[in-house]
mmCIF file of C-alpha atoms in Angstrom:
data_model
loop_
_atom_site.group_PDB
_atom_site.id
_atom_site.type_symbol
_atom_site.label_atom_id
_atom_site.label_comp_id
_atom_site.label_asym_id
_atom_site.label_seq_id
_atom_site.Cartn_x
_atom_site.Cartn_y
_atom_site.Cartn_z
ATOM 1 C CA UNK A 227 55.902 240.685 130.919
ATOM 2 C CA UNK A 228 55.071 242.570 127.676
ATOM 3 C CA UNK A 229 51.923 243.747 126.740
ATOM 4 C CA UNK A 230 50.696 244.718 123.303
ATOM 5 C CA UNK A 231 49.937 248.279 123.062
ATOM 6 C CA UNK A 232 46.160 248.207 121.460
ATOM 7 C CA UNK A 233 45.120 245.546 124.325
ATOM 8 C CA UNK A 234 46.718 247.646 127.119
ATOM 9 C CA UNK A 235 45.285 251.158 126.358
ATOM 10 C CA UNK A 236 41.655 249.646 125.259
ATOM 11 C CA UNK A 237 42.249 248.075 128.821
ATOM 12 C CA UNK A 238 42.800 251.437 130.501
ATOM 13 C CA UNK A 239 39.874 253.020 128.418
ATOM 14 C CA UNK A 240 37.909 250.087 129.850
ATOM 15 C CA UNK A 241 38.922 250.265 133.548
ATOM 16 C CA UNK A 242 39.316 253.972 134.395
ATOM 17 C CA UNK A 243 40.752 252.961 137.967
ATOM 18 C CA UNK A 244 42.678 250.455 136.849
ATOM 19 C CA UNK A 245 46.005 251.738 138.626
ATOM 20 C CA UNK A 246 43.852 251.408 142.489
ATOM 21 C CA UNK A 247 43.271 247.486 140.922
ATOM 22 C CA UNK A 248 45.029 244.291 140.734
ATOM 23 C CA UNK A 249 45.948 244.406 137.036
ATOM 24 C CA UNK A 250 44.688 241.460 135.512
ATOM 25 C CA UNK A 251 45.092 242.180 131.620
ATOM 26 C CA UNK A 252 47.039 238.552 130.295
ATOM 27 C CA UNK A 253 50.485 239.549 128.533
ATOM 28 C CA UNK A 254 51.016 238.620 125.533
ATOM 29 C CA UNK A 255 54.835 237.989 126.093
ATOM 30 C CA UNK A 256 56.506 236.486 129.400
ATOM 31 C CA UNK A 257 59.913 236.201 130.749
ATOM 32 C CA UNK A 258 60.971 234.224 133.683
ATOM 33 C CA UNK A 259 64.513 234.199 134.857
ATOM 34 C CA UNK A 260 65.568 230.865 136.648
ATOM 35 C CA UNK A 261 67.622 231.666 140.362
ATOM 36 C CA UNK A 262 69.525 229.714 141.747
ATOM 37 C CA UNK A 263 67.179 227.936 143.734
ATOM 38 C CA UNK A 264 64.548 227.136 141.669
ATOM 39 C CA UNK A 265 63.562 223.885 140.103
ATOM 40 C CA UNK A 266 63.454 223.922 136.326
ATOM 41 C CA UNK A 267 60.687 221.603 136.292
ATOM 42 C CA UNK A 268 58.594 223.880 138.376
ATOM 43 C CA UNK A 269 59.015 226.879 136.442
ATOM 44 C CA UNK A 270 58.946 224.920 133.338
ATOM 45 C CA UNK A 271 55.022 223.777 135.032
ATOM 46 C CA UNK A 272 55.011 227.664 135.506
ATOM 47 C CA UNK A 273 55.500 228.072 132.048
ATOM 48 C CA UNK A 274 52.542 225.776 130.630
ATOM 49 C CA UNK A 275 50.328 227.583 133.459
ATOM 50 C CA UNK A 276 50.994 231.469 131.882
ATOM 51 C CA UNK A 277 50.308 229.572 128.526
ATOM 52 C CA UNK A 278 47.131 228.102 129.573
ATOM 53 C CA UNK A 279 45.910 231.362 130.633
ATOM 54 C CA UNK A 280 45.773 232.936 127.277
ATOM 55 C CA UNK A 281 50.026 234.275 127.171
ATOM 56 C CA UNK A 282 51.323 233.814 123.612
ATOM 57 C CA UNK A 283 55.105 233.236 124.371
ATOM 58 C CA UNK A 284 56.971 232.645 127.567
ATOM 59 C CA UNK A 285 60.629 232.343 127.371
ATOM 60 C CA UNK A 286 62.677 231.087 130.734
ATOM 61 C CA UNK A 287 66.088 231.989 130.660
ATOM 62 C CA UNK A 288 68.183 229.999 132.330
ATOM 63 C CA UNK A 289 71.344 231.546 133.378
ATOM 64 C CA UNK A 290 73.109 228.331 134.924
ATOM 65 C CA UNK A 291 72.777 226.569 131.543
ATOM 66 C CA UNK A 292 72.938 229.906 129.252
ATOM 67 C CA UNK A 293 69.728 229.276 127.779
ATOM 68 C CA UNK A 294 66.385 229.986 126.550
ATOM 69 C CA UNK A 295 63.291 227.998 126.722
ATOM 70 C CA UNK A 296 60.796 229.661 124.286
ATOM 71 C CA UNK A 297 57.153 227.801 124.943
ATOM 72 C CA UNK A 298 54.185 228.378 123.016
ATOM 73 C CA UNK A 299 50.473 227.501 122.995
ATOM 74 C CA UNK A 300 51.544 224.734 120.427
ATOM 75 C CA UNK A 301 53.101 222.889 123.102
ATOM 76 C CA UNK A 302 56.505 223.278 121.270
ATOM 77 C CA UNK A 303 59.742 224.188 123.336
ATOM 78 C CA UNK A 304 62.131 225.377 121.888
ATOM 79 C CA UNK A 305 66.198 225.442 123.686
ATOM 80 C CA UNK A 306 67.839 228.246 122.557
ATOM 81 C CA UNK A 307 72.014 228.113 122.945
ATOM 82 C CA UNK A 308 75.044 230.905 123.068
ATOM 83 C CA UNK A 309 74.894 230.627 118.764
ATOM 84 C CA UNK A 310 71.319 230.930 118.535
ATOM 85 C CA UNK A 311 69.277 234.046 118.173
ATOM 86 C CA UNK A 312 66.427 234.899 120.324
ATOM 87 C CA UNK A 313 63.046 236.893 118.007
ATOM 88 C CA UNK A 314 60.390 238.462 119.598
ATOM 89 C CA UNK A 315 58.227 236.962 116.843
ATOM 90 C CA UNK A 316 54.763 238.681 115.650
ATOM 91 C CA UNK A 317 54.586 240.133 119.644
ATOM 92 C CA UNK A 318 57.983 241.903 119.200
ATOM 93 C CA UNK A 319 58.873 241.719 115.358
ATOM 94 C CA UNK A 320 61.739 244.157 115.532
ATOM 95 C CA UNK A 321 63.765 242.345 118.491
ATOM 96 C CA UNK A 322 66.409 239.988 118.180
ATOM 97 C CA UNK A 323 69.220 239.400 120.364
ATOM 98 C CA UNK A 324 72.031 236.494 120.224
ATOM 99 C CA UNK A 325 71.398 233.967 123.280
ATOM 100 C CA UNK A 326 75.178 234.915 123.913
ATOM 101 C CA UNK A 327 74.523 238.549 125.113
ATOM 102 C CA UNK A 328 72.323 237.585 127.338
ATOM 103 C CA UNK A 329 74.979 235.740 129.484
ATOM 104 C CA UNK A 330 77.294 238.523 128.637
#
């Protein structure tokens, strides 16, 4: 999970005992890695729930298929393959990586 620094700092200031409580700040970006026992449909459902909760981007990394699914609140799902570049968009504007690098 990735949190915007300003939102994270505001949360910490507003919740002085945040380290002793369950963390309830919705991340800006969530990453879900598909394990061999996962059903892809269940992971996609989970990504949708993250978006409903306010997450701005969800990356679903699938090592078996060597793809990255990029989910956004608009409902669009972009599937990236080995020749594509994964970008952090507005959340991580300086971040880019070739999808092929994720899978070695």
